[in-house]
């Protein structure tokens, strides 16, 4: 009455097409249907899965159809889908815009004090600035800032953001910044004597930025104290070359630059 032995074959493996496919995610506990070895998934490639039992013993099994039991029911383990790639980040930490074509420059601008400031801002925020169409220019000092602002002619839709070094109470820079009253100009600053100090010492493998005696040119004093035998231009190349992402910079600078970018882009 029966064709063949009804007990022949592996009764734990129903016919093809009836077995659920389960991703072999780490820590999933399954049993090998043939050997009875039970363990948690610790690794999986396109051909095999590695299980580890409660004693720490590991065994490798092929990813055959209906080869495992999950909670007593036959399943086919499959390699887990690769996690979606995280979006690429720019040096500033923002999501990078792939295939970027720089936006036509806005009338609004960001001014920084010197060429070193401009180079550092470009290295970390260059991608963001091109997305927003913001141009960064440098002042070669802040002494004539009120005249520069007047020449720029700020107005709604034509804003000016200014980043100033050593903007602390009682400093020359703070007195000059106080002269700017236009609502379309934002002057912010960091507490460092020079933009060099906005780079974390650990990035350069130094314990701290050295204190320079009053009356000694700051850059030259730093170079001497660190024992660097080089000119300031070469020292700056060394510093800038050590910087790769926003995490290499002090928060006091990061916040101010982000504030300026927001200010010059929010109204235009």
Tab-separated table of C-alpha atoms in Angstrom:
chain	number	residue	atom	x	y	z
A	1	UNK	CA	0.000	0.000	0.000
A	2	UNK	CA	2.943	2.320	0.616
A	3	UNK	CA	5.695	3.235	-1.774
A	4	UNK	CA	8.912	2.830	0.135
A	5	UNK	CA	9.643	3.071	3.857
A	6	UNK	CA	7.572	5.781	5.577
A	7	UNK	CA	10.365	6.213	8.141
A	8	UNK	CA	13.115	6.563	5.564
A	9	UNK	CA	14.985	9.847	5.244
A	10	UNK	CA	15.259	12.645	7.808
A	11	UNK	CA	11.783	13.133	9.283
A	12	UNK	CA	12.870	16.412	10.833
A	13	UNK	CA	13.202	18.036	7.390
A	14	UNK	CA	9.844	18.588	5.645
A	15	UNK	CA	9.640	18.895	1.883
A	16	UNK	CA	11.429	21.633	0.009
A	17	UNK	CA	9.684	25.008	0.030
A	18	UNK	CA	8.039	24.536	3.433
A	19	UNK	CA	11.006	25.532	5.568
A	20	UNK	CA	11.322	29.127	6.801
A	21	UNK	CA	14.584	30.911	6.097
A	22	UNK	CA	16.107	32.534	9.160
A	23	UNK	CA	19.084	34.944	9.123
A	24	UNK	CA	21.983	33.538	11.120
A	25	UNK	CA	22.290	36.592	13.343
A	26	UNK	CA	24.906	36.560	16.144
A	27	UNK	CA	23.701	34.855	19.363
A	28	UNK	CA	20.822	33.059	17.634
A	29	UNK	CA	20.575	29.618	19.321
A	30	UNK	CA	19.891	26.686	17.002
A	31	UNK	CA	20.469	22.920	16.872
A	32	UNK	CA	22.126	21.053	14.033
A	33	UNK	CA	19.442	18.615	12.860
A	34	UNK	CA	21.862	15.777	12.072
A	35	UNK	CA	24.266	15.812	15.011
A	36	UNK	CA	22.138	17.417	17.703
A	37	UNK	CA	24.861	19.972	18.427
A	38	UNK	CA	23.189	23.017	19.948
A	39	UNK	CA	24.836	26.419	20.126
A	40	UNK	CA	24.698	30.128	19.467
A	41	UNK	CA	25.736	31.645	16.165
A	42	UNK	CA	29.152	33.301	16.467
A	43	UNK	CA	30.040	33.660	12.781
A	44	UNK	CA	28.491	33.170	9.378
A	45	UNK	CA	29.698	33.446	5.807
A	46	UNK	CA	28.074	32.590	2.487
A	47	UNK	CA	28.695	28.843	2.882
A	48	UNK	CA	28.796	27.942	6.579
A	49	UNK	CA	27.838	28.979	10.094
A	50	UNK	CA	29.840	28.564	13.306
A	51	UNK	CA	27.986	27.582	16.476
A	52	UNK	CA	29.309	27.726	20.036
A	53	UNK	CA	27.752	25.561	22.739
A	54	UNK	CA	27.428	26.435	26.441
A	55	UNK	CA	30.819	24.879	27.158
A	56	UNK	CA	32.592	27.124	24.658
A	57	UNK	CA	33.077	24.391	22.052
A	58	UNK	CA	32.684	25.592	18.473
A	59	UNK	CA	31.702	23.666	15.332
A	60	UNK	CA	31.292	24.673	11.713
A	61	UNK	CA	28.195	23.604	9.763
A	62	UNK	CA	27.272	24.107	6.105
A	63	UNK	CA	24.262	26.301	5.310
A	64	UNK	CA	22.239	23.407	3.914
A	65	UNK	CA	18.455	23.561	3.448
A	66	UNK	CA	16.485	22.583	6.590
A	67	UNK	CA	19.729	21.732	8.354
A	68	UNK	CA	18.858	23.289	11.740
A	69	UNK	CA	16.158	23.311	14.377
A	70	UNK	CA	14.965	26.565	15.940
A	71	UNK	CA	12.814	26.006	19.008
A	72	UNK	CA	12.334	22.457	17.792
A	73	UNK	CA	11.166	23.382	14.288
A	74	UNK	CA	13.226	22.921	11.092
A	75	UNK	CA	14.672	26.089	9.541
A	76	UNK	CA	17.113	27.002	6.820
A	77	UNK	CA	19.787	29.353	8.073
A	78	UNK	CA	20.904	32.023	5.622
A	79	UNK	CA	23.648	34.579	5.757
A	80	UNK	CA	22.343	37.837	7.304
A	81	UNK	CA	21.918	40.751	4.958
A	82	UNK	CA	24.718	43.261	5.167
A	83	UNK	CA	23.796	46.273	7.271
A	84	UNK	CA	23.154	49.350	5.167
A	85	UNK	CA	26.268	51.430	4.856
A	86	UNK	CA	26.303	54.420	7.155
A	87	UNK	CA	26.118	57.734	5.318
A	88	UNK	CA	29.525	59.175	4.578
A	89	UNK	CA	30.449	62.053	6.858
A	90	UNK	CA	32.364	65.183	5.995
A	91	UNK	CA	35.274	66.365	8.128
A	92	UNK	CA	32.856	68.535	10.116
A	93	UNK	CA	30.696	65.535	10.993
A	94	UNK	CA	27.815	66.499	8.698
A	95	UNK	CA	26.363	64.041	6.178
A	96	UNK	CA	28.389	64.400	2.989
A	97	UNK	CA	26.525	65.309	-0.184
A	98	UNK	CA	27.576	62.824	-2.858
A	99	UNK	CA	28.337	64.213	-6.308
A	100	UNK	CA	28.363	67.723	-4.905
A	101	UNK	CA	28.316	70.651	-7.278
A	102	UNK	CA	29.114	73.803	-5.338
A	103	UNK	CA	26.171	76.120	-4.938
A	104	UNK	CA	26.407	79.569	-6.491
A	105	UNK	CA	27.966	81.790	-3.847
A	106	UNK	CA	25.648	83.736	-1.601
A	107	UNK	CA	26.105	87.418	-1.031
A	108	UNK	CA	26.619	86.639	2.635
A	109	UNK	CA	30.207	85.987	3.733
A	110	UNK	CA	32.284	84.725	6.620
A	111	UNK	CA	35.446	86.629	7.498
A	112	UNK	CA	38.271	85.173	9.569
A	113	UNK	CA	41.376	86.932	10.812
A	114	UNK	CA	44.155	85.318	8.829
A	115	UNK	CA	45.206	82.807	6.233
A	116	UNK	CA	45.775	80.084	8.837
A	117	UNK	CA	42.227	80.524	10.148
A	118	UNK	CA	40.881	80.309	6.589
A	119	UNK	CA	42.872	77.146	5.865
A	120	UNK	CA	41.607	75.394	8.985
A	121	UNK	CA	37.982	76.371	8.334
A	122	UNK	CA	38.279	75.154	4.744
A	123	UNK	CA	39.783	71.823	5.797
A	124	UNK	CA	37.017	70.999	8.274
A	125	UNK	CA	34.002	72.885	6.936
A	126	UNK	CA	34.868	73.212	3.251
A	127	UNK	CA	32.273	70.650	2.148
A	128	UNK	CA	29.525	72.322	4.173
A	129	UNK	CA	30.444	75.758	2.870
A	130	UNK	CA	30.257	74.609	-0.751
A	131	UNK	CA	26.879	72.981	-0.103
A	132	UNK	CA	25.609	76.273	1.317
A	133	UNK	CA	27.411	78.522	-1.162
A	134	UNK	CA	29.297	80.437	1.533
A	135	UNK	CA	32.652	82.090	0.783
A	136	UNK	CA	35.278	82.537	3.507
A	137	UNK	CA	37.671	85.487	3.296
A	138	UNK	CA	40.382	86.635	5.656
A	139	UNK	CA	40.967	90.074	7.135
A	140	UNK	CA	44.717	90.031	7.843
A	141	UNK	CA	43.922	91.245	11.336
A	142	UNK	CA	40.890	92.680	13.075
A	143	UNK	CA	42.059	96.268	13.674
A	144	UNK	CA	40.038	97.754	10.828
A	145	UNK	CA	36.939	95.605	11.253
A	146	UNK	CA	34.416	98.486	11.562
A	147	UNK	CA	35.627	99.994	8.270
A	148	UNK	CA	35.560	96.582	6.583
A	149	UNK	CA	32.006	95.979	7.771
A	150	UNK	CA	30.912	99.396	6.490
A	151	UNK	CA	32.479	98.668	3.099
A	152	UNK	CA	30.751	95.286	2.927
A	153	UNK	CA	27.353	96.904	3.468
A	154	UNK	CA	25.454	94.249	5.418
A	155	UNK	CA	21.671	94.082	5.063
A	156	UNK	CA	18.951	91.395	5.227
A	157	UNK	CA	19.949	88.638	2.819
A	158	UNK	CA	23.521	89.942	2.763
A	159	UNK	CA	24.876	88.957	6.129
A	160	UNK	CA	28.399	88.964	7.467
A	161	UNK	CA	29.827	86.577	10.036
A	162	UNK	CA	33.202	87.286	11.607
A	163	UNK	CA	35.447	84.900	13.536
A	164	UNK	CA	37.891	86.663	15.852
A	165	UNK	CA	40.897	85.282	17.727
A	166	UNK	CA	41.294	85.939	21.464
A	167	UNK	CA	37.792	87.345	21.927
A	168	UNK	CA	37.832	87.561	25.726
A	169	UNK	CA	36.614	90.312	28.073
A	170	UNK	CA	38.972	93.304	28.196
A	171	UNK	CA	40.953	92.346	25.091
A	172	UNK	CA	41.571	94.663	22.155
A	173	UNK	CA	39.531	92.299	20.018
A	174	UNK	CA	36.513	92.547	22.331
A	175	UNK	CA	36.600	96.357	22.222
A	176	UNK	CA	36.687	96.349	18.426
A	177	UNK	CA	33.884	93.772	18.213
A	178	UNK	CA	31.717	95.959	20.488
A	179	UNK	CA	31.758	98.684	17.809
A	180	UNK	CA	29.775	96.454	15.443
A	181	UNK	CA	26.049	96.953	16.013
A	182	UNK	CA	24.401	95.884	12.756
A	183	UNK	CA	21.811	93.103	13.205
A	184	UNK	CA	23.108	91.613	9.952
A	185	UNK	CA	26.612	91.119	11.341
A	186	UNK	CA	27.583	88.475	13.877
A	187	UNK	CA	31.009	88.700	15.491
A	188	UNK	CA	32.015	85.657	17.521
A	189	UNK	CA	35.363	84.395	18.675
A	190	UNK	CA	37.357	81.820	20.518
A	191	UNK	CA	39.557	82.427	23.585
A	192	UNK	CA	42.845	81.366	21.996
A	193	UNK	CA	45.651	83.769	21.225
A	194	UNK	CA	46.050	82.131	17.833
A	195	UNK	CA	44.089	79.604	15.800
A	196	UNK	CA	46.937	77.125	16.363
A	197	UNK	CA	45.687	76.639	19.918
A	198	UNK	CA	42.282	75.517	18.675
A	199	UNK	CA	43.961	72.252	17.609
A	200	UNK	CA	43.947	69.787	20.485
A	201	UNK	CA	47.484	69.190	21.833
A	202	UNK	CA	46.942	65.424	21.748
A	203	UNK	CA	46.603	65.574	17.952
A	204	UNK	CA	50.201	66.836	17.812
A	205	UNK	CA	51.347	64.502	20.572
A	206	UNK	CA	52.277	67.333	22.891
A	207	UNK	CA	51.071	67.601	26.509
A	208	UNK	CA	49.806	71.176	26.130
A	209	UNK	CA	50.323	74.373	24.202
A	210	UNK	CA	53.230	76.105	25.952
A	211	UNK	CA	52.824	79.442	27.690
A	212	UNK	CA	54.734	82.194	25.899
A	213	UNK	CA	56.177	85.100	27.943
A	214	UNK	CA	54.675	88.509	27.277
A	215	UNK	CA	56.686	90.413	24.695
A	216	UNK	CA	57.768	87.278	22.795
A	217	UNK	CA	56.094	86.727	19.406
A	218	UNK	CA	53.599	83.977	20.130
A	219	UNK	CA	54.227	81.631	17.192
A	220	UNK	CA	57.996	81.875	17.493
A	221	UNK	CA	57.729	81.346	21.250
A	222	UNK	CA	55.655	78.215	20.794
A	223	UNK	CA	58.040	76.789	18.231
A	224	UNK	CA	61.008	77.393	20.510
A	225	UNK	CA	59.291	75.920	23.556
A	226	UNK	CA	58.347	72.790	21.626
A	227	UNK	CA	61.854	72.403	20.246
A	228	UNK	CA	60.673	72.545	16.663
A	229	UNK	CA	63.472	73.696	14.394
A	230	UNK	CA	61.375	75.295	11.688
A	231	UNK	CA	59.826	78.516	10.530
A	232	UNK	CA	56.214	79.399	11.424
A	233	UNK	CA	54.966	78.534	7.930
A	234	UNK	CA	56.442	75.040	8.179
A	235	UNK	CA	55.122	74.645	11.718
A	236	UNK	CA	51.644	75.535	10.520
A	237	UNK	CA	51.823	72.948	7.752
A	238	UNK	CA	52.720	70.384	10.382
A	239	UNK	CA	49.792	71.428	12.579
A	240	UNK	CA	47.252	71.557	9.762
A	241	UNK	CA	48.461	68.226	8.393
A	242	UNK	CA	47.683	66.571	11.739
A	243	UNK	CA	44.053	67.693	11.618
A	244	UNK	CA	41.558	65.483	9.794
A	245	UNK	CA	38.134	65.844	11.461
A	246	UNK	CA	36.226	68.127	13.789
A	247	UNK	CA	37.180	65.892	16.722
A	248	UNK	CA	40.735	67.212	16.406
A	249	UNK	CA	39.583	70.728	17.320
A	250	UNK	CA	38.557	72.342	20.596
A	251	UNK	CA	34.812	72.808	21.205
A	252	UNK	CA	35.275	76.563	21.652
A	253	UNK	CA	36.122	76.846	17.958
A	254	UNK	CA	33.664	74.251	16.671
A	255	UNK	CA	30.651	75.942	18.175
A	256	UNK	CA	31.582	79.374	16.890
A	257	UNK	CA	32.105	78.297	13.292
A	258	UNK	CA	28.829	76.364	13.250
A	259	UNK	CA	27.105	79.445	14.676
A	260	UNK	CA	28.495	81.618	11.877
A	261	UNK	CA	27.442	79.202	9.149
A	262	UNK	CA	23.921	79.098	10.563
A	263	UNK	CA	23.798	82.897	10.800
A	264	UNK	CA	24.836	83.655	7.235
A	265	UNK	CA	22.594	80.984	5.704
A	266	UNK	CA	19.367	81.302	7.649
A	267	UNK	CA	18.139	84.466	5.977
A	268	UNK	CA	19.100	83.883	2.338
